[in-house]
Amino acid sequence: MRGGRGGRVPNSRSVAPTPARKGYAAAASRRESDVSLCSNRPSSVSLSHAIPCPPISDRSYQSAALRSVNAYLSSLSTATLRPPLPSARDITKAFDDVLSRLDWPMPVGVASTLEDDLPSILSNLRCPVKLSKSALKAPGTPHSWPPLLAALHWLVQLARFRDYRSSSQSFAEGNNVLQYHFQSFALFMEGDDEAVKALDQEQFRQTEEHVAKLMATVESLEKEASDLEKRAEAIRSGPSPRETTEKERALLKDDIKKFDVMIESWKEKLLSAEKLLGEKEEGLDAKIRENQRISEENEELRKRIGSQVMNVRDAERTKKELQAMERDVAEAEIGRNVLEEKSWELEADIDRKLKELESLVEQANHTIKKLKLGCDFQYVLKAEGSSAAEVLGEDYKTVLKPFLNEAADETKKSSVAKLEEKIYLQQQSREKSILLDERKELLSILQKKIDEAEARSILLKREVDDHTSRCSAEAERMMKDRESREHQLLIMEEEAENFLKDSELKLQKSIRESDEEIQMCASELVALIDAVSEYKECMESLVGEIQADLSETTQAIVDAHKAFLSARLMSAGQSASLCGSKRAHALLTS
């Protein structure tokens, strides 16, 4: 039965490596093996141009080369070369260590090995430094050390390059896109469409994640750049330490001046209040004395009136005196009213002054607390007091005066100390001004560096933007490729469905044709079997006849041969007859 459509190679078969894989593996193996310097083949690069010989006699070159060699030997955890002239064994040991890194081991301490093998090794490695036999025979001498140091330095550089090449990754290891193409092509050649689709999806996912990471990195770099710009702007606009110290110093001076002014004002207010109270007390004493005098005069008048004899003239005179007294009493009442009004005004003034004194006392108590004089004295007003001492308290002078004197002394001492501190601060300000000038210069240098860093950040930002645009363009291109591949996959699926339908129709048609062919072949087979059976019967009869003829012919040949042999036996000797009979018997048996 004829087959339908030809399928691809199944996945279970082991697929031979493709040419791309072979080339990639060979390239990777070549990259790993190209660094090996133990090969005797000369480098193709060294044949293109001659390598210049280093300045062996230059002292600066010798010191730099010795530092480089010692640094490399210390990285290998081996003994370093002691300047200015190391020993021959240390030089041989250093050559052995470096050549062992280059896969050219050499026994340590054997002078003949250094003299015999080192020139050939250097010539195979195309070293530009030429060593004489005398330098190799006595490596620890002053005239032989510079060329040996130059050759050793050249070998160290070669070993470092080999270490770098052996430790670095290959081209395809860090290139995910190239590995993706290799894997995709390999899976395509194997015929695994599902794996190719899964690989495409995984690559798209990794690309999107990489783009997201790059965008996050760009955002973080932008934030960091903005933070750096803000810090730089704050450094530019912010005050210097000297300015902040001067501001604090000016604030302290202002506070001291304010306290001095406040203390003076409180002293003046207390003095004015004491004077006012004294004046009020004096006025009150005068009024009291006036009232006492008036009352005494009234008593004297009453006594005089009671002791005198009344007549008409006296009555008239008394009447006149009474009228005058009434007038005096009216005037006294008017004066008393005036005095009452004045007393009311005085009481109002006293209340107002008491309120002012209360506010002043509160301020004074608050100031005493602020001054921290070391005593718990507080002003307490007594409105019923008749004098300033009774109103303010009698012990304020005895209690507060010593503490005020101490505070004044301390203030003087502190002012002296502050004056000394001022002088010291002026010296410090001069020193700091010098330091400030130096820091200004340093700040200008830092400003230049900041400008350079800003320029670098701008360049980095531009590079990041370019990289982001490239990545976005690459992502768009990959998305377009993905869409085109999806479109191609849809077209291929439609073609596969159409092909499957056509194949099913062809299969049904081929099944019908094969059934018809089978029926025809079955009838032909039956006819062929009948013909074969007839032919077999015919051949059996023919074979029987041939066998009968053959047996008759054989018997005739045997009889004729016997007759011939008998005739020969009679003519030959008896021994020959025996041999002939044996041969004839052997022929008959055969």
mmCIF file of N, CA and C in Angstrom, residues 203-324:
data_model
loop_
_atom_site.group_PDB
_atom_site.id
_atom_site.type_symbol
_atom_site.label_atom_id
_atom_site.label_comp_id
_atom_site.label_asym_id
_atom_site.label_seq_id
_atom_site.Cartn_x
_atom_site.Cartn_y
_atom_site.Cartn_z
ATOM 1 N N GLN A 203 12.200 33.570 24.753
ATOM 2 C CA GLN A 203 13.078 34.671 24.359
ATOM 3 C C GLN A 203 12.342 36.009 24.412
ATOM 4 N N PHE A 204 11.067 36.025 23.957
ATOM 5 C CA PHE A 204 10.276 37.253 24.037
ATOM 6 C C PHE A 204 10.083 37.682 25.490
ATOM 7 N N ARG A 205 9.827 36.692 26.376
ATOM 8 C CA ARG A 205 9.631 37.008 27.789
ATOM 9 C C ARG A 205 10.927 37.573 28.395
ATOM 10 N N GLN A 206 12.055 36.920 28.091
ATOM 11 C CA GLN A 206 13.334 37.412 28.608
ATOM 12 C C GLN A 206 13.658 38.807 28.065
ATOM 13 N N THR A 207 13.337 39.040 26.774
ATOM 14 C CA THR A 207 13.582 40.364 26.198
ATOM 15 C C THR A 207 12.737 41.430 26.878
ATOM 16 N N GLU A 208 11.444 41.105 27.111
ATOM 17 C CA GLU A 208 10.586 42.062 27.806
ATOM 18 C C GLU A 208 11.096 42.326 29.219
ATOM 19 N N GLU A 209 11.518 41.251 29.935
ATOM 20 C CA GLU A 209 12.064 41.447 31.277
ATOM 21 C C GLU A 209 13.334 42.298 31.234
ATOM 22 N N HIS A 210 14.180 42.032 30.217
ATOM 23 C CA HIS A 210 15.420 42.815 30.100
ATOM 24 C C HIS A 210 15.109 44.278 29.823
ATOM 25 N N VAL A 211 14.107 44.512 28.949
ATOM 26 C CA VAL A 211 13.707 45.898 28.660
ATOM 27 C C VAL A 211 13.152 46.564 29.910
ATOM 28 N N ALA A 212 12.325 45.805 30.686
ATOM 29 C CA ALA A 212 11.779 46.363 31.931
ATOM 30 C C ALA A 212 12.893 46.690 32.921
ATOM 31 N N LYS A 213 13.883 45.770 33.039
ATOM 32 C CA LYS A 213 15.008 46.043 33.929
ATOM 33 C C LYS A 213 15.795 47.268 33.479
ATOM 34 N N LEU A 214 15.998 47.386 32.161
ATOM 35 C CA LEU A 214 16.721 48.549 31.652
ATOM 36 C C LEU A 214 15.950 49.838 31.933
ATOM 37 N N MET A 215 14.612 49.783 31.758
ATOM 38 C CA MET A 215 13.817 50.960 32.059
ATOM 39 C C MET A 215 13.892 51.316 33.546
ATOM 40 N N ALA A 216 13.832 50.260 34.415
ATOM 41 C CA ALA A 216 13.964 50.520 35.862
ATOM 42 C C ALA A 216 15.335 51.097 36.177
ATOM 43 N N THR A 217 16.385 50.554 35.520
ATOM 44 C CA THR A 217 17.730 51.087 35.743
ATOM 45 C C THR A 217 17.828 52.535 35.286
ATOM 46 N N VAL A 218 17.210 52.825 34.137
ATOM 47 C CA VAL A 218 17.224 54.209 33.637
ATOM 48 C C VAL A 218 16.507 55.136 34.616
ATOM 49 N N GLU A 219 15.339 54.675 35.124
ATOM 50 C CA GLU A 219 14.608 55.504 36.089
ATOM 51 C C GLU A 219 15.424 55.734 37.357
ATOM 52 N N SER A 220 16.065 54.639 37.858
ATOM 53 C CA SER A 220 16.883 54.799 39.062
ATOM 54 C C SER A 220 18.058 55.740 38.807
ATOM 55 N N LEU A 221 18.672 55.637 37.611
ATOM 56 C CA LEU A 221 19.772 56.554 37.289
ATOM 57 C C LEU A 221 19.279 57.992 37.176
ATOM 58 N N GLU A 222 18.084 58.180 36.599
ATOM 59 C CA GLU A 222 17.529 59.524 36.532
ATOM 60 C C GLU A 222 17.260 60.080 37.930
ATOM 61 N N LYS A 223 16.685 59.213 38.813
ATOM 62 C CA LYS A 223 16.446 59.653 40.192
ATOM 63 C C LYS A 223 17.762 60.018 40.880
ATOM 64 N N GLU A 224 18.765 59.158 40.682
ATOM 65 C CA GLU A 224 20.065 59.432 41.305
ATOM 66 C C GLU A 224 20.670 60.725 40.763
ATOM 67 N N ALA A 225 20.510 60.936 39.440
ATOM 68 C CA ALA A 225 21.033 62.180 38.855
ATOM 69 C C ALA A 225 20.296 63.397 39.412
ATOM 70 N N SER A 226 18.943 63.273 39.548
ATOM 71 C CA SER A 226 18.194 64.392 40.129
ATOM 72 C C SER A 226 18.593 64.635 41.588
ATOM 73 N N ASP A 227 18.801 63.527 42.344
ATOM 74 C CA ASP A 227 19.246 63.690 43.735
ATOM 75 C C ASP A 227 20.614 64.369 43.792
ATOM 76 N N LEU A 228 21.515 63.940 42.915
ATOM 77 C CA LEU A 228 22.833 64.578 42.880
ATOM 78 C C LEU A 228 22.739 66.052 42.503
ATOM 79 N N GLU A 229 21.838 66.359 41.543
ATOM 80 C CA GLU A 229 21.654 67.761 41.182
ATOM 81 C C GLU A 229 21.111 68.573 42.357
ATOM 82 N N LYS A 230 20.136 67.964 43.087
ATOM 83 C CA LYS A 230 19.579 68.661 44.253
ATOM 84 C C LYS A 230 20.653 68.884 45.317
ATOM 85 N N ARG A 231 21.460 67.834 45.569
ATOM 86 C CA ARG A 231 22.526 67.970 46.560
ATOM 87 C C ARG A 231 23.529 69.036 46.137
ATOM 88 N N ALA A 232 23.879 69.044 44.840
ATOM 89 C CA ALA A 232 24.821 70.052 44.357
ATOM 90 C C ALA A 232 24.229 71.450 44.479
ATOM 91 N N GLU A 233 22.929 71.575 44.154
ATOM 92 C CA GLU A 233 22.275 72.879 44.281
ATOM 93 C C GLU A 233 22.213 73.320 45.740
ATOM 94 N N ALA A 234 21.927 72.326 46.650
ATOM 95 C CA ALA A 234 21.904 72.652 48.085
ATOM 96 C C ALA A 234 23.279 73.078 48.572
ATOM 97 N N ILE A 235 24.335 72.412 48.071
ATOM 98 C CA ILE A 235 25.698 72.794 48.457
ATOM 99 C C ILE A 235 26.029 74.185 47.946
ATOM 100 N N ARG A 236 25.570 74.501 46.711
ATOM 101 C CA ARG A 236 25.846 75.821 46.153
ATOM 102 C C ARG A 236 25.097 76.915 46.920
ATOM 103 N N SER A 237 23.780 76.655 47.148
ATOM 104 C CA SER A 237 22.942 77.687 47.764
ATOM 105 C C SER A 237 23.050 77.735 49.281
ATOM 106 N N GLY A 238 23.463 76.664 49.940
ATOM 107 C CA GLY A 238 23.513 76.615 51.391
ATOM 108 C C GLY A 238 24.639 77.477 51.958
ATOM 109 N N PRO A 239 24.487 77.884 53.219
ATOM 110 C CA PRO A 239 25.542 78.709 53.838
ATOM 111 C C PRO A 239 26.750 77.875 54.214
ATOM 112 N N SER A 240 27.875 78.560 54.313
ATOM 113 C CA SER A 240 29.113 77.898 54.716
ATOM 114 C C SER A 240 29.143 77.761 56.234
ATOM 115 N N PRO A 241 30.019 76.906 56.796
ATOM 116 C CA PRO A 241 30.115 76.787 58.263
ATOM 117 C C PRO A 241 30.470 78.091 58.947
ATOM 118 N N ARG A 242 31.313 78.899 58.299
ATOM 119 C CA ARG A 242 31.669 80.192 58.898
ATOM 120 C C ARG A 242 30.454 81.100 58.978
ATOM 121 N N GLU A 243 29.649 81.115 57.927
ATOM 122 C CA GLU A 243 28.454 81.965 57.938
ATOM 123 C C GLU A 243 27.476 81.519 59.013
ATOM 124 N N THR A 244 27.280 80.181 59.154
ATOM 125 C CA THR A 244 26.376 79.693 60.198
ATOM 126 C C THR A 244 26.894 80.044 61.589
ATOM 127 N N THR A 245 28.235 79.918 61.789
ATOM 128 C CA THR A 245 28.820 80.283 63.095
ATOM 129 C C THR A 245 28.641 81.771 63.369
ATOM 130 N N GLU A 246 28.871 82.618 62.352
ATOM 131 C CA GLU A 246 28.675 84.048 62.528
ATOM 132 C C GLU A 246 27.219 84.393 62.827
ATOM 133 N N LYS A 247 26.302 83.693 62.162
ATOM 134 C CA LYS A 247 24.880 83.930 62.432
ATOM 135 C C LYS A 247 24.526 83.562 63.875
ATOM 136 N N GLU A 248 25.001 82.386 64.332
ATOM 137 C CA GLU A 248 24.751 81.991 65.711
ATOM 138 C C GLU A 248 25.368 82.988 66.696
ATOM 139 N N ARG A 249 26.573 83.445 66.369
ATOM 140 C CA ARG A 249 27.234 84.424 67.241
ATOM 141 C C ARG A 249 26.438 85.724 67.296
ATOM 142 N N ALA A 250 25.952 86.199 66.139
ATOM 143 C CA ALA A 250 25.152 87.432 66.110
ATOM 144 C C ALA A 250 23.843 87.254 66.887
ATOM 145 N N LEU A 251 23.216 86.064 66.761
ATOM 146 C CA LEU A 251 21.990 85.794 67.514
ATOM 147 C C LEU A 251 22.255 85.820 69.010
ATOM 148 N N LEU A 252 23.375 85.222 69.446
ATOM 149 C CA LEU A 252 23.714 85.246 70.865
ATOM 150 C C LEU A 252 23.963 86.676 71.353
ATOM 151 N N LYS A 253 24.669 87.473 70.545
ATOM 152 C CA LYS A 253 24.885 88.866 70.915
ATOM 153 C C LYS A 253 23.564 89.618 71.022
ATOM 154 N N ASP A 254 22.672 89.393 70.076
ATOM 155 C CA ASP A 254 21.359 90.046 70.122
ATOM 156 C C ASP A 254 20.592 89.641 71.375
ATOM 157 N N ASP A 255 20.652 88.345 71.734
ATOM 158 C CA ASP A 255 19.976 87.890 72.959
ATOM 159 C C ASP A 255 20.554 88.571 74.196
ATOM 160 N N ILE A 256 21.903 88.699 74.237
ATOM 161 C CA ILE A 256 22.538 89.364 75.386
ATOM 162 C C ILE A 256 22.093 90.823 75.459
ATOM 163 N N LYS A 257 22.065 91.501 74.310
ATOM 164 C CA LYS A 257 21.619 92.887 74.290
ATOM 165 C C LYS A 257 20.165 93.014 74.718
ATOM 166 N N LYS A 258 19.342 92.081 74.253
ATOM 167 C CA LYS A 258 17.933 92.110 74.643
ATOM 168 C C LYS A 258 17.775 91.937 76.145
ATOM 169 N N PHE A 259 18.530 90.976 76.701
ATOM 170 C CA PHE A 259 18.465 90.770 78.152
ATOM 171 C C PHE A 259 18.943 92.010 78.917
ATOM 172 N N ASP A 260 20.021 92.641 78.435
ATOM 173 C CA ASP A 260 20.513 93.853 79.096
ATOM 174 C C ASP A 260 19.472 94.972 79.053
ATOM 175 N N VAL A 261 18.884 95.136 77.849
ATOM 176 C CA VAL A 261 17.852 96.180 77.703
ATOM 177 C C VAL A 261 16.637 95.873 78.577
ATOM 178 N N MET A 262 16.253 94.597 78.635
ATOM 179 C CA MET A 262 15.110 94.215 79.451
ATOM 180 C C MET A 262 15.381 94.462 80.937
ATOM 181 N N ILE A 263 16.583 94.117 81.396
ATOM 182 C CA ILE A 263 16.932 94.343 82.819
ATOM 183 C C ILE A 263 16.929 95.831 83.133
ATOM 184 N N GLU A 264 17.505 96.654 82.246
ATOM 185 C CA GLU A 264 17.515 98.093 82.470
ATOM 186 C C GLU A 264 16.105 98.666 82.498
ATOM 187 N N SER A 265 15.276 98.201 81.563
ATOM 188 C CA SER A 265 13.894 98.697 81.539
ATOM 189 C C SER A 265 13.140 98.298 82.796
ATOM 190 N N TRP A 266 13.389 97.064 83.260
ATOM 191 C CA TRP A 266 12.724 96.633 84.492
ATOM 192 C C TRP A 266 13.227 97.457 85.688
ATOM 193 N N LYS A 267 14.519 97.740 85.715
ATOM 194 C CA LYS A 267 15.053 98.583 86.789
ATOM 195 C C LYS A 267 14.414 99.969 86.768
ATOM 196 N N GLU A 268 14.331 100.554 85.578
ATOM 197 C CA GLU A 268 13.716 101.871 85.456
ATOM 198 C C GLU A 268 12.248 101.834 85.860
ATOM 199 N N LYS A 269 11.530 100.784 85.419
ATOM 200 C CA LYS A 269 10.115 100.675 85.798
ATOM 201 C C LYS A 269 9.960 100.520 87.296
ATOM 202 N N LEU A 270 10.827 99.725 87.928
ATOM 203 C CA LEU A 270 10.754 99.561 89.383
ATOM 204 C C LEU A 270 11.028 100.886 90.114
ATOM 205 N N LEU A 271 12.020 101.635 89.634
ATOM 206 C CA LEU A 271 12.338 102.929 90.244
ATOM 207 C C LEU A 271 11.184 103.915 90.086
ATOM 208 N N SER A 272 10.619 103.947 88.872
ATOM 209 C CA SER A 272 9.485 104.868 88.654
ATOM 210 C C SER A 272 8.285 104.477 89.507
ATOM 211 N N ALA A 273 8.052 103.123 89.613
ATOM 212 C CA ALA A 273 6.937 102.677 90.452
ATOM 213 C C ALA A 273 7.183 103.036 91.917
ATOM 214 N N GLU A 274 8.432 102.870 92.384
ATOM 215 C CA GLU A 274 8.749 103.245 93.770
ATOM 216 C C GLU A 274 8.567 104.744 93.995
ATOM 217 N N LYS A 275 9.031 105.558 93.037
ATOM 218 C CA LYS A 275 8.839 107.006 93.166
ATOM 219 C C LYS A 275 7.368 107.370 93.214
ATOM 220 N N LEU A 276 6.574 106.757 92.298
ATOM 221 C CA LEU A 276 5.141 107.042 92.264
ATOM 222 C C LEU A 276 4.466 106.644 93.572
ATOM 223 N N LEU A 277 4.852 105.479 94.083
ATOM 224 C CA LEU A 277 4.284 105.036 95.353
ATOM 225 C C LEU A 277 4.670 105.998 96.494
ATOM 226 N N GLY A 278 5.921 106.467 96.470
ATOM 227 C CA GLY A 278 6.349 107.427 97.494
ATOM 228 C C GLY A 278 5.550 108.712 97.415
ATOM 229 N N GLU A 279 5.355 109.215 96.176
ATOM 230 C CA GLU A 279 4.555 110.426 96.015
ATOM 231 C C GLU A 279 3.138 110.226 96.505
ATOM 232 N N LYS A 280 2.536 109.079 96.156
ATOM 233 C CA LYS A 280 1.171 108.782 96.601
ATOM 234 C C LYS A 280 1.109 108.687 98.118
ATOM 235 N N GLU A 281 2.101 108.057 98.713
ATOM 236 C CA GLU A 281 2.128 107.959 100.172
ATOM 237 C C GLU A 281 2.253 109.331 100.819
ATOM 238 N N GLU A 282 3.112 110.171 100.262
ATOM 239 C CA GLU A 282 3.255 111.533 100.802
ATOM 240 C C GLU A 282 1.941 112.316 100.691
ATOM 241 N N GLY A 283 1.279 112.212 99.518
ATOM 242 C CA GLY A 283 -0.008 112.901 99.364
ATOM 243 C C GLY A 283 -1.042 112.380 100.339
ATOM 244 N N LEU A 284 -1.048 111.056 100.543
ATOM 245 C CA LEU A 284 -1.998 110.472 101.489
ATOM 246 C C LEU A 284 -1.704 110.924 102.920
ATOM 247 N N ASP A 285 -0.430 111.018 103.303
ATOM 248 C CA ASP A 285 -0.070 111.513 104.659
ATOM 249 C C ASP A 285 -0.486 112.967 104.823
ATOM 250 N N ALA A 286 -0.297 113.759 103.806
ATOM 251 C CA ALA A 286 -0.692 115.177 103.898
ATOM 252 C C ALA A 286 -2.191 115.317 104.084
ATOM 253 N N LYS A 287 -2.953 114.508 103.351
ATOM 254 C CA LYS A 287 -4.415 114.570 103.492
ATOM 255 C C LYS A 287 -4.855 114.104 104.879
ATOM 256 N N ILE A 288 -4.186 113.089 105.376
ATOM 257 C CA ILE A 288 -4.537 112.620 106.728
ATOM 258 C C ILE A 288 -4.234 113.707 107.762
ATOM 259 N N ARG A 289 -3.092 114.375 107.637
ATOM 260 C CA ARG A 289 -2.760 115.458 108.569
ATOM 261 C C ARG A 289 -3.747 116.622 108.453
ATOM 262 N N GLU A 290 -4.180 116.921 107.228
ATOM 263 C CA GLU A 290 -5.167 117.987 107.024
ATOM 264 C C GLU A 290 -6.487 117.648 107.690
ATOM 265 N N ASN A 291 -6.913 116.390 107.566
ATOM 266 C CA ASN A 291 -8.161 115.966 108.213
ATOM 267 C C ASN A 291 -8.046 116.053 109.734
ATOM 268 N N GLN A 292 -6.896 115.625 110.264
ATOM 269 C CA GLN A 292 -6.698 115.730 111.711
ATOM 270 C C GLN A 292 -6.740 117.192 112.184
ATOM 271 N N ARG A 293 -6.098 118.081 111.404
ATOM 272 C CA ARG A 293 -6.101 119.500 111.781
ATOM 273 C C ARG A 293 -7.513 120.072 111.769
ATOM 274 N N ILE A 294 -8.290 119.710 110.745
ATOM 275 C CA ILE A 294 -9.680 120.223 110.649
ATOM 276 C C ILE A 294 -10.517 119.719 111.817
ATOM 277 N N SER A 295 -10.353 118.446 112.131
ATOM 278 C CA SER A 295 -11.120 117.879 113.256
ATOM 279 C C SER A 295 -10.727 118.552 114.589
ATOM 280 N N GLU A 296 -9.429 118.839 114.745
ATOM 281 C CA GLU A 296 -8.992 119.539 115.959
ATOM 282 C C GLU A 296 -9.575 120.943 116.025
ATOM 283 N N GLU A 297 -9.595 121.647 114.910
ATOM 284 C CA GLU A 297 -10.185 123.004 114.891
ATOM 285 C C GLU A 297 -11.673 122.954 115.215
ATOM 286 N N ASN A 298 -12.376 121.920 114.698
ATOM 287 C CA ASN A 298 -13.808 121.789 115.000
ATOM 288 C C ASN A 298 -14.021 121.570 116.487
ATOM 289 N N GLU A 299 -13.173 120.762 117.098
ATOM 290 C CA GLU A 299 -13.296 120.523 118.524
ATOM 291 C C GLU A 299 -13.053 121.815 119.325
ATOM 292 N N GLU A 300 -12.037 122.531 118.929
ATOM 293 C CA GLU A 300 -11.760 123.804 119.614
ATOM 294 C C GLU A 300 -12.926 124.775 119.470
ATOM 295 N N LEU A 301 -13.531 124.848 118.293
ATOM 296 C CA LEU A 301 -14.685 125.711 118.077
ATOM 297 C C LEU A 301 -15.858 125.290 118.934
ATOM 298 N N ARG A 302 -16.077 123.989 119.026
ATOM 299 C CA ARG A 302 -17.197 123.532 119.862
ATOM 300 C C ARG A 302 -16.964 123.923 121.319
ATOM 301 N N LYS A 303 -15.713 123.728 121.797
ATOM 302 C CA LYS A 303 -15.403 124.094 123.181
ATOM 303 C C LYS A 303 -15.598 125.602 123.411
ATOM 304 N N ARG A 304 -15.139 126.369 122.469
ATOM 305 C CA ARG A 304 -15.280 127.807 122.602
ATOM 306 C C ARG A 304 -16.746 128.218 122.600
ATOM 307 N N ILE A 305 -17.552 127.627 121.754
ATOM 308 C CA ILE A 305 -18.986 127.958 121.703
ATOM 309 C C ILE A 305 -19.659 127.539 123.000
ATOM 310 N N GLY A 306 -19.264 126.398 123.526
ATOM 311 C CA GLY A 306 -19.884 125.940 124.762
ATOM 312 C C GLY A 306 -19.488 126.782 125.973
ATOM 313 N N SER A 307 -18.337 127.421 125.975
ATOM 314 C CA SER A 307 -17.853 128.196 127.108
ATOM 315 C C SER A 307 -18.328 129.651 127.067
ATOM 316 N N GLN A 308 -18.761 130.140 125.929
ATOM 317 C CA GLN A 308 -19.164 131.536 125.832
ATOM 318 C C GLN A 308 -20.628 131.715 126.263
ATOM 319 N N VAL A 309 -20.983 133.031 126.839
ATOM 320 C CA VAL A 309 -22.372 133.415 127.249
ATOM 321 C C VAL A 309 -23.022 134.044 126.040
ATOM 322 N N MET A 310 -24.287 133.632 125.761
ATOM 323 C CA MET A 310 -24.965 134.065 124.563
ATOM 324 C C MET A 310 -25.737 135.363 124.851
ATOM 325 N N ASN A 311 -25.571 136.415 124.018
ATOM 326 C CA ASN A 311 -26.402 137.615 123.994
ATOM 327 C C ASN A 311 -26.764 137.900 122.555
ATOM 328 N N VAL A 312 -27.439 139.086 122.379
ATOM 329 C CA VAL A 312 -27.944 139.352 121.015
ATOM 330 C C VAL A 312 -26.783 139.568 120.084
ATOM 331 N N ARG A 313 -25.835 140.356 120.599
ATOM 332 C CA ARG A 313 -24.705 140.600 119.720
ATOM 333 C C ARG A 313 -23.920 139.312 119.476
ATOM 334 N N ASP A 314 -23.779 138.587 120.559
ATOM 335 C CA ASP A 314 -23.063 137.312 120.392
ATOM 336 C C ASP A 314 -23.845 136.373 119.481
ATOM 337 N N ALA A 315 -25.230 136.444 119.662
ATOM 338 C CA ALA A 315 -26.059 135.578 118.815
ATOM 339 C C ALA A 315 -25.907 135.955 117.353
ATOM 340 N N GLU A 316 -25.930 137.327 117.112
ATOM 341 C CA GLU A 316 -25.766 137.742 115.724
ATOM 342 C C GLU A 316 -24.368 137.366 115.220
ATOM 343 N N ARG A 317 -23.412 137.672 116.140
ATOM 344 C CA ARG A 317 -22.049 137.305 115.707
ATOM 345 C C ARG A 317 -21.923 135.803 115.524
ATOM 346 N N THR A 318 -22.558 135.051 116.442
ATOM 347 C CA THR A 318 -22.524 133.583 116.307
ATOM 348 C C THR A 318 -23.242 133.145 115.035
ATOM 349 N N LYS A 319 -24.405 133.904 114.821
ATOM 350 C CA LYS A 319 -25.122 133.565 113.601
ATOM 351 C C LYS A 319 -24.254 133.786 112.377
ATOM 352 N N LYS A 320 -23.579 134.970 112.418
ATOM 353 C CA LYS A 320 -22.684 135.234 111.275
ATOM 354 C C LYS A 320 -21.562 134.194 111.183
ATOM 355 N N GLU A 321 -21.057 133.872 112.372
ATOM 356 C CA GLU A 321 -19.992 132.862 112.370
ATOM 357 C C GLU A 321 -20.510 131.512 111.874
ATOM 358 N N LEU A 322 -21.833 131.229 112.349
ATOM 359 C CA LEU A 322 -22.437 129.971 111.860
ATOM 360 C C LEU A 322 -22.622 130.002 110.355
ATOM 361 N N GLN A 323 -23.043 131.169 109.857
ATOM 362 C CA GLN A 323 -23.179 131.258 108.392
ATOM 363 C C GLN A 323 -21.820 131.080 107.711
ATOM 364 N N ALA A 324 -20.822 131.735 108.334
ATOM 365 C CA ALA A 324 -19.469 131.568 107.759
ATOM 366 C C ALA A 324 -19.004 130.130 107.862
#
